[in-house]
XYZ file of C-alpha atoms in Angstrom:
414
model
C -0.292 0.046 -0.032
C 1.228 3.507 -0.925
C -0.085 6.773 0.482
C 0.886 10.358 -0.078
C 0.011 12.874 2.278
C 0.310 16.645 2.658
C 0.658 18.676 6.129
C 0.154 21.691 7.521
C 3.916 21.799 7.891
C 3.999 22.171 3.812
C 5.538 18.795 3.437
C 4.248 16.053 0.563
C 5.312 12.547 2.122
C 5.078 9.009 0.485
C 4.443 6.334 2.847
C 4.837 2.523 1.851
C 3.012 0.375 4.285
C 3.580 -3.694 3.957
C 0.042 -5.043 3.867
C 1.442 -8.538 5.112
C 3.121 -6.913 8.347
C -0.242 -6.328 10.812
C -0.458 -3.479 13.437
C -0.320 -6.265 16.135
C 2.954 -7.651 14.585
C 4.579 -4.435 14.202
C 3.400 -3.419 17.838
C 4.918 -6.617 18.849
C 7.978 -6.215 17.431
C 8.790 -2.651 18.440
C 7.858 -3.648 22.123
C 10.423 -6.578 21.864
C 12.995 -3.937 20.124
C 12.288 -1.513 23.254
C 12.785 -4.259 25.915
C 15.639 -5.294 24.432
C 17.131 -1.752 24.211
C 16.344 -1.353 28.036
C 17.890 -4.373 28.845
C 20.881 -3.509 26.865
C 21.100 -0.016 28.648
C 20.577 -1.178 32.068
C 24.249 -3.251 31.237
C 26.338 -0.308 30.386
C 28.879 0.782 32.041
C 28.686 4.569 33.648
C 31.666 5.733 31.086
C 29.632 4.427 27.856
C 26.930 5.806 26.131
C 23.702 4.464 25.368
C 22.890 3.823 21.762
C 20.147 5.944 19.956
C 16.719 3.813 20.380
C 15.470 2.483 17.285
C 12.085 3.698 16.822
C 11.154 2.518 13.585
C 8.076 0.564 12.561
C 8.194 -2.727 10.892
C 6.288 -2.884 7.130
C 6.131 1.154 7.328
C 8.447 2.837 4.873
C 8.069 6.715 4.692
C 10.139 9.966 2.790
C 9.927 13.321 1.412
C 8.463 13.644 -1.666
C 8.588 17.723 -1.972
C 8.768 20.547 0.581
C 10.464 22.161 3.231
C 9.195 23.036 6.820
C 7.349 26.122 5.896
C 3.514 27.250 7.551
C 3.008 29.582 4.924
C 3.247 26.826 2.173
C 1.228 24.364 4.114
C -0.695 21.777 2.040
C -4.920 22.827 1.911
C -5.778 20.554 -0.897
C -4.247 18.026 -2.619
C -5.315 15.711 -5.933
C -3.717 13.324 -8.456
C -3.702 13.208 -11.760
C -2.033 12.125 -15.088
C 0.370 14.521 -16.610
C 1.033 14.989 -20.517
C 3.643 12.682 -19.912
C 1.612 10.270 -19.467
C 3.277 9.720 -15.702
C 0.791 10.462 -12.642
C 1.412 13.539 -10.795
C 0.342 15.255 -7.443
C -1.370 18.744 -7.557
C -1.188 20.638 -4.582
C -2.987 24.052 -3.214
C -0.793 25.861 -0.714
C -1.818 28.372 1.784
C 0.117 31.163 0.199
C -1.657 30.622 -2.880
C 0.607 28.701 -5.220
C -0.408 25.539 -7.254
C 2.092 23.202 -7.610
C 2.543 20.295 -9.893
C 4.769 17.790 -8.485
C 6.256 14.550 -9.966
C 6.097 11.069 -7.810
C 10.101 11.640 -7.995
C 9.730 15.376 -6.365
C 10.423 16.867 -9.530
C 8.749 20.571 -9.808
C 6.810 20.391 -13.231
C 4.414 23.430 -12.784
C 3.798 26.364 -10.463
C 1.206 28.893 -10.476
C 1.191 32.027 -7.772
C -1.823 33.502 -6.715
C -0.842 36.888 -5.377
C -4.365 37.732 -4.249
C -3.918 35.254 -1.329
C -1.211 37.791 0.430
C -4.080 40.205 0.765
C -5.101 40.658 4.554
C -8.978 40.387 4.781
C -11.639 41.411 7.388
C -15.033 40.840 5.814
C -17.930 39.773 8.269
C -20.338 37.645 6.646
C -23.042 35.096 8.223
C -21.955 36.200 11.764
C -18.222 35.111 11.006
C -14.940 36.747 10.343
C -12.997 35.989 7.104
C -9.420 37.119 7.399
C -7.934 35.351 4.483
C -8.177 33.441 1.611
C -7.968 29.501 1.683
C -8.430 26.525 -0.908
C -11.481 24.859 -0.228
C -11.292 22.368 -3.665
C -9.012 21.551 -6.218
C -9.380 19.268 -9.178
C -6.900 18.668 -12.273
C -6.654 17.284 -15.743
C -3.884 16.397 -17.303
C -4.413 20.002 -18.949
C -6.143 21.935 -16.599
C -6.657 22.807 -12.930
C -10.016 23.779 -11.148
C -9.469 25.473 -8.068
C -12.122 27.205 -5.608
C -11.138 29.601 -2.693
C -13.638 30.174 0.742
C -14.080 33.453 -1.330
C -16.242 31.851 -3.804
C -13.772 32.188 -6.533
C -13.263 29.736 -9.079
C -10.174 29.446 -11.500
C -10.374 26.910 -14.214
C -6.946 27.534 -15.632
C -4.912 25.572 -18.262
C -1.440 24.557 -17.415
C 0.170 25.403 -20.983
C -1.218 29.297 -20.873
C -2.258 31.474 -18.616
C -6.068 31.446 -20.003
C -8.320 30.862 -17.344
C -12.138 31.225 -16.583
C -12.563 33.140 -13.425
C -16.128 32.541 -11.643
C -17.435 34.729 -8.404
C -19.699 32.718 -6.389
C -21.158 33.563 -3.023
C -18.941 34.029 -0.290
C -17.846 31.675 2.231
C -17.641 28.378 0.389
C -16.608 25.745 2.629
C -15.721 22.713 -0.104
C -15.944 22.422 -3.890
C -15.471 18.827 -5.558
C -15.429 17.715 -9.178
C -16.840 14.855 -10.939
C -14.383 12.420 -11.458
C -15.584 11.133 -14.810
C -15.674 15.066 -15.872
C -13.252 17.479 -14.166
C -14.569 20.547 -15.421
C -18.211 19.718 -13.777
C -18.177 20.731 -9.667
C -20.356 21.389 -6.984
C -19.814 23.779 -4.546
C -21.481 24.806 -1.342
C -20.572 26.521 2.265
C -22.346 28.409 4.995
C -25.415 30.024 3.782
C -24.375 28.839 0.374
C -26.970 26.199 -0.970
C -25.322 23.070 -3.081
C -25.136 24.295 -6.594
C -23.411 22.361 -9.721
C -21.846 24.155 -12.474
C -19.644 23.164 -15.663
C -16.783 25.668 -16.104
C -16.391 25.101 -19.796
C -20.263 26.190 -20.735
C -20.446 28.527 -18.185
C -21.194 31.973 -19.581
C -20.217 34.753 -17.515
C -20.407 38.652 -17.414
C -18.286 40.667 -19.603
C -15.531 42.275 -17.315
C -12.275 41.445 -16.446
C -11.289 39.477 -13.048
C -13.523 37.240 -11.377
C -17.372 37.460 -12.740
C -20.576 36.355 -11.718
C -22.010 33.864 -13.728
C -25.117 34.866 -16.402
C -26.095 31.212 -17.604
C -27.828 29.032 -14.596
C -26.074 25.939 -13.083
C -26.550 22.364 -13.894
C -28.145 22.395 -10.728
C -29.327 24.289 -7.640
C -30.376 22.910 -4.380
C -33.141 24.850 -2.242
C -33.685 24.609 1.382
C -35.601 21.874 3.284
C -38.851 23.064 4.568
C -39.257 25.044 7.976
C -38.768 23.106 10.928
C -41.707 21.900 13.468
C -41.873 25.993 14.924
C -41.867 27.081 11.186
C -38.596 28.328 11.391
C -36.093 28.916 8.461
C -32.924 26.103 8.668
C -30.019 27.155 8.498
C -27.735 26.388 5.630
C -24.073 24.969 6.189
C -22.904 22.688 3.537
C -19.350 21.083 4.634
C -18.500 18.585 1.875
C -20.343 16.540 -0.865
C -19.985 13.800 -3.206
C -20.738 12.780 -7.014
C -22.444 9.499 -6.540
C -22.842 8.698 -10.276
C -20.940 8.573 -13.479
C -23.731 10.967 -15.108
C -22.078 14.137 -15.155
C -25.236 15.674 -16.874
C -27.538 14.750 -14.147
C -25.621 13.742 -11.406
C -26.939 12.232 -7.868
C -24.837 14.002 -4.952
C -24.463 13.082 -1.250
C -24.028 16.495 1.114
C -23.056 16.584 4.658
C -23.903 19.674 6.770
C -22.847 21.349 9.902
C -25.789 20.605 11.579
C -25.543 16.664 11.444
C -27.324 15.929 8.334
C -26.459 13.612 5.418
C -28.465 14.246 2.318
C -28.525 12.839 -1.153
C -30.083 14.558 -4.405
C -31.354 13.314 -7.172
C -30.976 16.625 -9.793
C -33.407 14.641 -12.287
C -36.008 14.818 -9.390
C -36.287 17.869 -7.632
C -33.860 20.954 -6.213
C -35.097 19.620 -2.517
C -32.842 16.301 -0.966
C -34.960 12.887 -1.817
C -33.193 11.506 1.360
C -32.363 13.729 4.830
C -30.859 11.734 7.766
C -29.669 13.307 10.821
C -27.270 10.671 11.513
C -24.549 12.229 14.072
C -23.842 13.729 16.978
C -21.319 16.402 15.971
C -21.090 18.279 12.771
C -19.885 16.344 10.318
C -16.710 17.930 8.156
C -15.855 15.193 5.650
C -17.575 12.879 3.551
C -16.498 10.151 0.806
C -18.548 7.907 -1.301
C -17.756 4.466 -2.089
C -16.918 3.749 -6.028
C -17.507 0.005 -5.208
C -20.783 -0.200 -3.037
C -23.620 2.199 -2.189
C -22.040 3.448 0.913
C -20.504 6.801 2.552
C -17.731 7.449 5.121
C -17.662 10.272 6.782
C -15.926 12.211 10.056
C -17.099 14.727 12.381
C -15.427 17.324 14.492
C -14.326 15.215 17.346
C -12.259 12.439 15.766
C -15.521 9.842 15.052
C -15.271 8.006 11.585
C -18.420 6.012 10.470
C -19.808 4.081 7.626
C -23.339 4.303 6.052
C -25.385 2.445 3.763
C -26.746 4.733 1.165
C -29.858 2.836 0.684
C -31.077 2.566 4.049
C -29.304 5.797 5.883
C -28.249 3.422 8.649
C -24.597 2.921 10.197
C -23.102 -0.046 9.174
C -19.739 0.301 10.929
C -17.681 2.829 13.136
C -13.709 3.419 13.144
C -12.325 3.444 16.532
C -9.239 4.443 17.813
C -8.508 7.738 16.291
C -7.277 10.832 18.735
C -7.833 14.114 16.940
C -9.954 15.741 14.467
C -10.239 13.454 10.901
C -8.728 15.827 8.192
C -9.038 13.666 5.182
C -10.185 10.295 4.101
C -9.088 7.828 1.181
C -10.508 4.306 -0.084
C -8.609 1.425 -1.427
C -9.071 0.679 -5.112
C -11.126 -2.536 -4.338
C -13.376 -0.648 -1.205
C -11.892 -3.210 1.489
C -9.608 -0.265 3.383
C -10.347 3.074 4.519
C -7.469 5.368 5.196
C -8.226 7.890 7.862
C -5.341 10.880 8.507
C -5.858 14.133 10.770
C -4.703 16.329 13.843
C -3.261 13.303 15.568
C -0.167 12.941 13.085
C -1.327 9.481 12.224
C -2.573 7.730 8.793
C -4.516 4.732 10.114
C -5.939 2.166 7.597
C -9.284 0.267 8.537
C -11.262 -2.678 7.039
C -14.298 -1.736 5.857
C -16.206 -5.255 6.376
C -16.815 -7.175 9.436
C -15.448 -5.475 13.026
C -13.433 -2.476 11.376
C -10.315 -3.496 12.888
C -7.577 -1.131 12.555
C -4.726 -2.987 10.152
C -1.928 -0.742 9.814
C -0.882 2.670 11.021
C 1.895 5.422 10.359
C 3.292 7.963 12.272
C 3.896 10.982 9.986
C 5.150 13.468 12.643
C 3.095 16.357 10.955
C -0.504 17.335 11.112
C -1.929 15.864 8.233
C -4.502 17.694 6.207
C -4.603 15.551 2.846
C -4.155 11.837 2.252
C -4.232 10.167 -1.506
C -3.973 6.423 -1.723
C -1.995 5.220 -4.986
C -3.979 2.830 -6.826
C -1.209 2.393 -9.206
C 0.912 0.365 -6.516
C -0.492 -2.970 -6.020
C -0.002 -4.984 -2.512
C 1.703 -8.843 -3.138
C -0.567 -11.731 -2.264
C 0.788 -14.248 -0.218
C 1.556 -16.463 -3.159
C 3.731 -13.783 -4.664
C 5.672 -13.241 -1.381
C 6.455 -16.694 -1.181
C 7.747 -16.932 -4.926
C 9.719 -13.852 -4.458
C 11.243 -15.211 -0.915
C 11.991 -18.375 -3.128
C 13.936 -16.310 -5.844
C 15.796 -14.554 -3.272
C 16.839 -17.526 -1.911
C 17.906 -19.034 -4.633
C 19.705 -16.334 -5.827
C 21.545 -15.976 -2.785
C 22.593 -19.595 -3.003
C 23.905 -18.947 -6.617
C 26.254 -15.995 -5.144
C 27.243 -18.124 -2.436
C 28.021 -20.660 -4.668
C 29.903 -18.457 -7.272
C 31.884 -16.797 -4.245
C 32.987 -20.397 -3.089
C 34.462 -21.579 -6.288
C 36.606 -18.285 -7.030
C 38.049 -18.736 -3.748
C 38.852 -22.394 -5.003
C 40.037 -21.187 -8.330
C 42.302 -18.549 -6.466
C 43.588 -21.201 -4.050
C 44.593 -23.443 -6.566
C 46.258 -20.949 -8.665
C 48.462 -20.029 -5.702
């Protein structure tokens, strides 16, 4: 298993986890090393220096792909796409406004610098103070990227030229997601900003320089739910959304809210949600739709992660052992494992069936803001591992035999 993470210190890291080394086995080996180190330290003489303890975890290999420690270059959004060369690359949106394209080998391929992020803001909106810009969504293809800020500024720009579509939507956007089959189609929502779906390639804008308001209607515009039992208006706080169908013209969308609900929208049926469940005890901040089964994974602001069935609206599992708020979720290609990362500096891997047990974990040292699962890196099966071990044994035997024959020839010659 291979993951790529972006953190609040501005680093992009790669993590390899051996799927055949379980969490319990790794913990047992680490405890055994700690015990042996403590025993060896107790036998040292006063003049001898204790060896540095081995804090590595078996089955985990970690390296820095790009970046240096800098809070100004904190990773706010991270996605992967194919580059024009045919290789997969990482696209990162940073706190200083830069959009960086980085190869898996760490090569810097493209940078767009947004000077507007250096401006200090003091805007009161919906009872909150917006003090600065930040990226709330990022998507990319091999030729273009689409980014959204909390100011409702949409930039759809080509990597090859400076030509860009600049669209202005309402303030206080909280999340933007692109369609996986058609990345120019995106959904956006936020505080007092109902869900809307747009196509950046077909939208018509007002004739003005800079960010312009759209003149054409969106693909879909949600309508607020009816008033509550006291006949009071229900406040709007869209926190995340996921496209749950491959149809980009009339998509179905799952939405999470800061008021503990998960809603399903069918853009062909009506503007209001076709399903509305209050399923959490805390505000839901992150949502992930399975591409394998009709399931949703969501996490709240208290470090709780859950799994639910979209057909019934019932919880089917809970992932325990998370210490801090969850910042990002990622699913394996076959949908059998879920990666969870957040403020506790761990990337944890859980099974999505059975008891939802933790399978692996890696300590990243920094607070993780984004995690991506590299589906191109396949896990070896038990049979493949046995074959590889057998080949390694035969290779080592051949090398040993060759070395021994070389020594005999040298002895005979002398």
